[in-house]
């Protein structure tokens, strides 16, 4: 079964299960802040391992101790359950 | 001696010593493309090690096999020799 | 179908398809050498991404620019096709 | 001033300031255990950034969720203050 695009109401529901994420420009968005670049990049490496395993990769931006993540499922042009799965993994790793 | 902001003419001169970099929004800019996320993130990790050692960190964005880097020296509000040093290291690693 | 332990003759055959690997203590073994720690750890990160995706992890040792890898399939107590797959990926990344 | 080899009594004293480290084969030794490879390798990446910045690199071994670290200062053939500095950084990152 293919990954399906979530409806607006489903996204609203799923947002309750994650922490600090919002929808911006049609993508699931969050900014993480760490104590240092060392911690920020350790977080990115752990999340990179998970993303590669899921074959579902983030759009992410980093400068020093900040990591900004935008998630969407490019194949379906919207937000899917995969994005919320990756968001939850990011929350587990990065607080 | 503090790092100094380069003049426009100095930047033009330095751009000749690097490959594929331009100035965008006052920052030294380049997009790298790799065969896969695996190679892109390996590149990012090597460059992260160099950046932390230089204590000079990039603004960078990644999605899948693309890495976009913007360099500036925040302390002086411009482009300095440090940015060209980091650009050269990125070129060495990422072709 | 489960991963199967390769017979000695099969291992000999497979060794012809990889570069610089040998069997030591019942494990597929190779030492990689890089120009610097920066390059060695970039290699390790790329290979870590592949290993996590395969759910097949190396035993590996690093000091400075050297990375020593030992591969075996713990579930079956021997060397399997998975080990040769990972060895080939390492060769592609690390020369 | 060069880094100096610590005397046995100094090492005993310094060991009180770190957690879970011992001297084995003349090296400062500790095994870290994590919940997963993902966490173990995130830890390694953060510590790699610190080690490269210090220009003082560990001998380390990883398999799955375990990371074994051995520290010594090769230039002086013994354990120095640098090793205890890196040990403390590892403790901060890896608990």
PDB file of C-alpha atoms in Angstrom, chain C residues 44-90:
ATOM      1  CA  UNK C  44      32.868   5.670   8.639  1.00  0.00           C
ATOM      2  CA  UNK C  45      29.760   7.863   8.627  1.00  0.00           C
ATOM      3  CA  UNK C  46      28.826   6.900   5.076  1.00  0.00           C
ATOM      4  CA  UNK C  47      29.357   3.226   5.868  1.00  0.00           C
ATOM      5  CA  UNK C  48      27.384   3.578   9.109  1.00  0.00           C
ATOM      6  CA  UNK C  49      24.392   4.822   7.071  1.00  0.00           C
ATOM      7  CA  UNK C  50      24.611   1.781   4.797  1.00  0.00           C
ATOM      8  CA  UNK C  51      25.095  -0.648   7.687  1.00  0.00           C
ATOM      9  CA  UNK C  52      22.083   0.691   9.585  1.00  0.00           C
ATOM     10  CA  UNK C  53      19.954   0.437   6.436  1.00  0.00           C
ATOM     11  CA  UNK C  54      21.081  -3.188   5.921  1.00  0.00           C
ATOM     12  CA  UNK C  55      20.616  -3.805   9.633  1.00  0.00           C
ATOM     13  CA  UNK C  56      24.024  -5.423   9.445  1.00  0.00           C
ATOM     14  CA  UNK C  57      26.682  -3.705  11.510  1.00  0.00           C
ATOM     15  CA  UNK C  58      30.457  -3.993  11.359  1.00  0.00           C
ATOM     16  CA  UNK C  59      32.916  -4.597  14.141  1.00  0.00           C
ATOM     17  CA  UNK C  60      35.283  -1.769  13.487  1.00  0.00           C
ATOM     18  CA  UNK C  61      38.248  -0.082  15.072  1.00  0.00           C
ATOM     19  CA  UNK C  62      39.615   3.358  14.314  1.00  0.00           C
ATOM     20  CA  UNK C  63      42.663   5.280  15.322  1.00  0.00           C
ATOM     21  CA  UNK C  64      43.463   8.503  13.498  1.00  0.00           C
ATOM     22  CA  UNK C  65      43.526   7.734   9.744  1.00  0.00           C
ATOM     23  CA  UNK C  66      43.131   3.952   9.995  1.00  0.00           C
ATOM     24  CA  UNK C  67      39.877   1.989  10.039  1.00  0.00           C
ATOM     25  CA  UNK C  68      39.966  -1.763  10.603  1.00  0.00           C
ATOM     26  CA  UNK C  69      36.805  -3.663   9.768  1.00  0.00           C
ATOM     27  CA  UNK C  70      35.792  -7.195  10.747  1.00  0.00           C
ATOM     28  CA  UNK C  71      32.585  -8.614   9.350  1.00  0.00           C
ATOM     29  CA  UNK C  72      30.592 -11.655  10.338  1.00  0.00           C
ATOM     30  CA  UNK C  73      26.946 -12.577  10.652  1.00  0.00           C
ATOM     31  CA  UNK C  74      26.447 -13.099  14.359  1.00  0.00           C
ATOM     32  CA  UNK C  75      23.056 -14.843  14.020  1.00  0.00           C
ATOM     33  CA  UNK C  76      24.537 -17.710  12.078  1.00  0.00           C
ATOM     34  CA  UNK C  77      28.024 -17.699  13.581  1.00  0.00           C
ATOM     35  CA  UNK C  78      29.816 -17.304  10.302  1.00  0.00           C
ATOM     36  CA  UNK C  79      30.402 -15.294   7.168  1.00  0.00           C
ATOM     37  CA  UNK C  80      27.390 -14.795   4.907  1.00  0.00           C
ATOM     38  CA  UNK C  81      26.521 -12.988   1.727  1.00  0.00           C
ATOM     39  CA  UNK C  82      25.556  -9.951   3.833  1.00  0.00           C
ATOM     40  CA  UNK C  83      29.186  -9.586   4.895  1.00  0.00           C
ATOM     41  CA  UNK C  84      30.350  -9.533   1.296  1.00  0.00           C
ATOM     42  CA  UNK C  85      27.651  -6.990   0.427  1.00  0.00           C
ATOM     43  CA  UNK C  86      28.875  -4.673   3.181  1.00  0.00           C
ATOM     44  CA  UNK C  87      32.508  -5.284   2.185  1.00  0.00           C
ATOM     45  CA  UNK C  88      31.705  -4.180  -1.363  1.00  0.00           C
ATOM     46  CA  UNK C  89      30.014  -1.030  -0.120  1.00  0.00           C
ATOM     47  CA  UNK C  90      33.067  -0.249   2.006  1.00  0.00           C
TER      48      UNK C  90
END
